[in-house]
Structures are given as C-alpha cells and as structure tokens.
XYZ file of C-alpha atoms in Angstrom:
329
model
C 18.681 20.021 -1.126
C 15.681 21.700 0.510
C 14.980 25.390 0.145
C 15.709 27.678 3.068
C 11.989 28.155 3.539
C 11.472 24.393 3.819
C 13.950 24.409 6.701
C 12.816 27.593 8.445
C 9.124 26.668 8.448
C 9.844 23.954 11.043
C 10.324 24.497 14.771
C 11.880 21.251 16.049
C 11.617 22.360 19.669
C 8.064 20.978 19.589
C 7.457 19.521 16.113
C 8.456 15.875 15.541
C 7.674 16.267 11.842
C 11.158 17.756 11.530
C 13.051 14.485 12.057
C 10.315 12.467 10.349
C 10.827 14.627 7.261
C 14.584 15.268 7.243
C 17.588 13.214 8.278
C 20.222 15.461 9.861
C 22.432 12.972 11.738
C 24.684 10.541 9.894
C 26.699 7.574 11.097
C 27.677 3.993 10.335
C 25.978 0.617 10.628
C 27.185 -2.777 11.794
C 26.211 -6.357 10.919
C 26.506 -8.573 13.977
C 24.879 -11.535 12.238
C 27.842 -13.991 12.080
C 26.679 -15.373 8.709
C 26.564 -11.962 7.040
C 29.344 -9.599 7.982
C 30.381 -8.097 4.691
C 30.280 -4.676 6.340
C 32.015 -5.983 9.434
C 31.115 -6.917 12.986
C 30.403 -4.244 15.561
C 34.013 -3.585 16.549
C 35.085 -3.436 12.913
C 32.703 -0.607 12.100
C 33.824 1.697 14.901
C 35.903 4.696 13.822
C 38.703 6.078 15.962
C 39.083 9.861 16.084
C 42.648 10.590 15.028
C 44.659 13.849 15.150
C 44.123 14.473 11.385
C 40.357 14.105 11.870
C 40.481 16.469 14.835
C 42.398 19.055 12.811
C 40.318 18.832 9.648
C 36.894 18.952 11.270
C 37.677 21.264 14.175
C 36.823 18.659 16.796
C 38.025 19.268 20.338
C 41.399 17.569 20.796
C 40.189 15.989 24.040
C 38.285 13.487 21.887
C 41.452 12.186 20.214
C 41.447 8.398 20.532
C 37.729 8.198 21.251
C 35.517 6.082 19.013
C 32.431 6.750 16.959
C 30.180 3.721 17.259
C 27.536 2.410 14.828
C 23.982 3.684 15.141
C 22.110 0.849 13.395
C 22.695 -2.868 13.051
C 21.700 -4.532 9.788
C 20.625 -8.088 9.065
C 20.101 -10.103 5.906
C 16.794 -11.756 5.066
C 17.429 -14.397 2.418
C 14.973 -15.580 -0.188
C 13.008 -14.451 -3.195
C 14.660 -12.826 -6.173
C 17.379 -11.285 -3.992
C 18.396 -10.880 -0.386
C 16.855 -8.160 1.727
C 18.940 -5.943 3.992
C 16.896 -4.554 6.855
C 17.662 -2.932 10.215
C 17.759 -5.377 13.098
C 17.645 -2.522 15.589
C 19.246 0.657 16.888
C 22.182 0.633 19.276
C 21.202 2.480 22.469
C 23.090 5.631 23.346
C 25.966 4.725 25.651
C 25.849 1.001 24.810
C 29.168 -0.011 23.259
C 29.339 -3.733 23.986
C 28.211 -4.809 20.510
C 25.864 -7.335 22.104
C 22.893 -7.679 19.712
C 20.633 -8.468 22.677
C 20.921 -4.790 23.583
C 19.469 -3.532 20.284
C 16.347 -1.387 20.467
C 13.449 -1.970 18.089
C 12.132 1.215 16.500
C 9.376 1.931 14.018
C 11.644 3.631 11.483
C 15.412 3.447 11.834
C 15.836 6.470 9.567
C 14.184 8.745 12.121
C 16.784 10.053 14.578
C 15.341 11.732 17.652
C 16.009 15.470 17.655
C 18.047 17.092 19.034
C 21.062 14.785 19.094
C 22.644 14.955 22.549
C 25.995 16.719 22.785
C 27.594 13.576 24.239
C 26.177 11.119 21.680
C 28.966 8.954 20.213
C 26.933 7.159 17.525
C 27.154 9.798 14.803
C 29.974 11.186 12.687
C 28.094 14.258 11.429
C 25.216 16.142 13.022
C 23.452 19.047 11.347
C 21.863 21.461 13.799
C 18.723 23.463 13.040
C 19.637 25.820 15.860
C 22.952 27.646 15.664
C 25.505 25.965 17.922
C 28.376 28.136 19.106
C 32.009 26.999 18.858
C 31.874 26.315 22.598
C 28.830 24.083 22.160
C 30.401 22.301 19.210
C 33.495 21.602 21.309
C 31.380 19.509 23.690
C 30.705 16.892 21.001
C 32.982 14.366 19.349
C 30.912 14.414 16.182
C 31.383 17.040 13.468
C 28.702 19.673 14.047
C 27.367 21.674 11.132
C 24.908 24.534 11.516
C 22.336 24.198 8.752
C 22.086 27.962 8.295
C 25.792 28.047 7.402
C 25.047 26.024 4.274
C 23.075 28.850 2.685
C 24.566 31.819 0.883
C 24.347 35.377 2.162
C 23.672 37.041 -1.192
C 20.367 38.240 -2.626
C 19.553 34.617 -3.351
C 20.243 33.441 0.209
C 17.780 30.585 -0.225
C 20.385 28.713 -2.269
C 22.984 26.305 -0.969
C 26.657 27.229 -1.060
C 28.642 25.568 -3.825
C 32.188 25.810 -2.490
C 34.135 25.196 0.690
C 33.615 27.635 3.514
C 35.082 25.749 6.500
C 37.950 23.751 5.007
C 35.834 20.639 4.525
C 33.371 19.361 1.952
C 30.473 20.138 4.272
C 28.909 22.348 1.582
C 27.953 19.112 -0.176
C 25.775 18.051 2.757
C 22.117 18.894 3.249
C 19.142 17.696 5.300
C 17.940 14.622 3.405
C 14.258 13.965 2.757
C 13.426 10.585 4.310
C 9.639 10.471 4.095
C 9.750 7.799 1.408
C 12.714 5.830 2.731
C 11.309 2.449 3.617
C 13.228 0.075 5.877
C 11.363 -3.167 6.434
C 11.668 -6.682 5.050
C 10.590 -6.671 1.433
C 11.355 -3.042 0.679
C 15.103 -2.967 0.032
C 16.731 -4.099 -3.173
C 19.942 -6.089 -3.201
C 22.054 -2.992 -3.816
C 20.708 -1.125 -0.762
C 19.733 1.720 -3.080
C 16.379 0.471 -4.347
C 13.264 1.001 -2.257
C 10.081 -0.814 -3.125
C 7.693 0.638 -0.560
C 4.253 1.955 -1.453
C 3.925 5.600 -2.451
C 1.432 7.640 -0.460
C -1.353 8.919 -2.720
C -3.485 10.679 -0.131
C -3.304 10.806 3.641
C -5.853 11.653 6.312
C -3.749 14.696 7.181
C -4.367 16.115 3.711
C -8.136 15.899 4.276
C -7.712 17.969 7.440
C -5.606 20.504 5.555
C -8.123 20.808 2.731
C -10.925 21.336 5.245
C -8.911 24.001 7.064
C -8.086 25.695 3.770
C -11.751 25.775 2.774
C -12.812 27.237 6.120
C -10.160 29.932 5.930
C -11.256 30.877 2.420
C -14.846 31.075 3.705
C -13.686 33.599 6.334
C -14.122 31.187 9.242
C -10.647 31.039 10.849
C -12.007 29.458 14.033
C -13.328 26.485 12.085
C -10.038 26.277 10.191
C -8.161 26.060 13.492
C -10.255 23.050 14.543
C -8.883 21.130 11.570
C -5.272 22.230 11.997
C -5.017 21.639 15.748
C -5.260 17.809 15.577
C -2.331 17.724 13.140
C -0.215 19.902 15.379
C -1.140 17.986 18.526
C -0.198 14.719 16.818
C 3.149 16.243 15.798
C 4.055 17.596 19.245
C 6.929 15.747 20.861
C 6.499 14.343 24.391
C 7.046 16.964 27.051
C 6.555 19.893 24.663
C 3.573 22.210 24.425
C 1.731 22.656 21.147
C 2.024 26.357 20.216
C -1.187 28.322 19.974
C -2.323 28.818 16.393
C -3.710 32.293 16.694
C -5.796 33.571 13.794
C -5.628 31.195 10.850
C -4.663 33.296 7.851
C -3.844 32.184 4.326
C -0.131 32.222 5.222
C -0.798 29.971 8.221
C -2.484 27.503 5.864
C 0.459 27.643 3.455
C 3.000 27.064 6.228
C 1.097 24.139 7.715
C 0.898 22.522 4.291
C 4.671 22.981 3.977
C 5.335 21.230 7.291
C 2.852 18.405 6.895
C 3.172 17.716 3.170
C 6.875 18.399 2.561
C 8.105 16.361 -0.380
C 4.629 15.150 -1.357
C 4.404 17.260 -4.530
C 1.192 19.153 -3.908
C 2.272 22.701 -3.063
C 2.353 23.885 -6.707
C -1.370 23.178 -6.935
C -1.941 24.862 -3.556
C -0.247 28.102 -4.616
C -1.920 27.986 -8.031
C -5.447 27.789 -6.692
C -4.721 30.705 -4.335
C -2.972 32.645 -7.123
C -0.141 33.151 -4.639
C 3.045 32.470 -6.605
C 4.029 36.121 -6.985
C 3.707 36.876 -3.278
C 5.248 33.676 -1.897
C 8.139 33.501 -4.355
C 9.065 37.116 -3.630
C 9.288 36.215 0.066
C 10.966 32.827 -0.068
C 12.538 32.183 -3.489
C 13.852 35.388 -5.018
C 15.565 33.692 -7.958
C 12.352 31.944 -8.960
C 10.429 35.200 -8.458
C 12.792 37.001 -10.850
C 11.972 34.611 -13.672
C 8.328 33.914 -12.828
C 5.976 34.650 -15.721
C 2.315 34.584 -14.635
C 1.222 34.236 -18.273
C 3.039 30.916 -18.455
C 3.891 29.475 -15.071
C 0.375 29.205 -13.702
C 0.036 26.389 -16.236
C 2.012 23.183 -16.536
C 3.993 22.620 -19.758
C 2.754 20.019 -22.221
C 5.305 17.336 -23.005
C 7.028 17.818 -26.387
C 7.156 14.025 -26.718
C 3.383 13.964 -26.491
C 2.886 16.873 -28.881
C 5.125 15.285 -31.498
C 2.958 12.162 -31.509
C -0.288 13.886 -32.424
C -1.289 15.435 -35.762
C -2.790 18.639 -34.371
C -0.152 19.798 -31.899
C -0.498 23.440 -32.974
C -4.202 23.283 -32.279
C -3.655 21.375 -29.033
C -1.078 23.875 -27.784
C 1.648 23.729 -25.139
C 0.274 26.131 -22.489
C 2.551 28.897 -23.753
C 5.967 27.283 -23.270
C 7.114 27.855 -26.851
C 6.899 24.372 -28.354
C 3.888 25.373 -30.454
C 2.906 28.770 -31.908
C 0.133 29.240 -29.370
C -1.252 28.032 -26.078
C -3.982 26.090 -27.839
C -6.930 27.810 -26.225
C-alpha cells in the first residue's frame, strides 16, 4: 500500500499521472470470444445488486436489482509455450449490449480515466481521492471508498488501518501501483499473474528531473522551472490548466520526483544526495523518522550472504548494520 504522502502529493484534478500510477476503480471482465469463455460471456459476468449487497456496502436501495457490468473484455491468443490472455477492448460507459463490435481500443486497459462518473455502472468498487459525502456516495451504484478513510488518525497517520471501520473488509483495499502492469500480446503468463514486459531503466522524464534538480542546487530556480514545466504540461489532462510552478525550491523538486517517478525505486538516492532524510521523514513518515539512524541509514546494508562468502568480511564491513564488528572503512 502506498504511503499517505504518495497519495497526497498528487492532484488528480489536473494530473493524469494519478491514474497512470494508481488503479483506484475495480470491476469484472468478460470473454465474448465464443471459443474461450472460461470466465463467461458478457451476460454471465454481470453482477446483480441484491438487498444483502445494498445493506453490507451502504449502497442506496434504489439500485436494488440493477447490474454491474464488465469493464474489460478479454481474448485468448494461442501459441508459443502457453496461451496469452490480453484485453480485446474496454466496454463503453452506458453500453450494455455485450456486442464486441462496440468495444473501445485503448492504449492501456489498466488506466481508468479519473474521476469515475457517479453514474458509471462498470465498476464494483471506486476509491475516491477527494472526500465524497454520504449524499454523493448515494448517487452511485458502486461501493465508494474515500482513500483518506483508509489511513489511521494516530501519530502515525501515514499508515493504513488494519481492522474494519465500516463493517466491510475495505481496510484491505489500497490504490494499486500499475506502472509496470503490462497488458499486450506476449506479456501475460498463462496464469494471468505473470507479466513479462520490459522494466524501465531510465526515462526521458528522469533526465528532465535531474536537470531541474541541478539548476535548483545551483540557485537558478527559473532554469529549473524550464525543465519541470514540460513534464507537467505533458501530464495535464485535456480541459485542465497546468498549475503555475512558482519558485522551484528543493521541496518542489522532491515532490515532482515523487509524482513522476513513483514506484521506480530512485527516491532513496534522491534524499541521500540531498541529505534530506531527517527533514522529509519527520514530515511524511513519523514512524520511520523515529527509528532513523543517520550513522547507519545513509548507507545501504551489505548482504550477509555476500559477506559470508568472502574471507575478509570483517575488513570489508557491512556499512554499520551489525553483521560485522565495523563498517569496514
């Protein structure tokens, strides 16, 4: 589950990186291909909203008897070592005929346009970044969950709740990272849980971020803004206005890295080279801040498996994590 900071740093009102990073709407899929219907044809994958569902999930009783329809249709591509299961398209909102000719082709079926309309009937669960009131929730036949409700209210409010708070198991849900979820022919394993897509090593966006970071550190915020603005313009959803950057400070750099590079495993190095762990953890991860040891945690641990395979592990050292008597330097 993402940290509270990873959620709050996004503003989906303009930033499409939100739904390209996290999946927050969940539904079913159909298989209209007559030769491969192990999931079931379109009609067989619709779910009827019953009185027990209405009661358990607090759905407005006026939706009793209504159906939740599939969002995606899947097809089978045979051949090779195993069959491939890939999306054949997305069912348009309001289209309930089950006619595969009506399917829409999209670049990435995992990416669900945000926000999900209140009258959308293709999803069972929708997680809202903005707080929806009970009155707003009552307008939808899907189960609406405010993301902020998933976090605790204690000192460590950045942590997810671990027990029921609304009579359901919603506490087990969280916005799911989908950046590396591939969905094209050749990427899915036969069990639908193996993805074979390429891993991104470095992207053009990271070059822009590094340039902006360098300019900011050289006390040239105007130059830094010139490198950040193209990323933000690219991320702006149609019809929205890209927010003005203002003065590019170190925190602005950190936040833009968090939005653009979420899940890409580079923010430890970013905070290390700015010597910013103490400040940022105190703001956004109080539990980690409590246990942070600058004498140790500015360095990565050395694998014990590696140390046990060399003859001079005490001389080599473990960066202070306690596997060897000393750091080794």
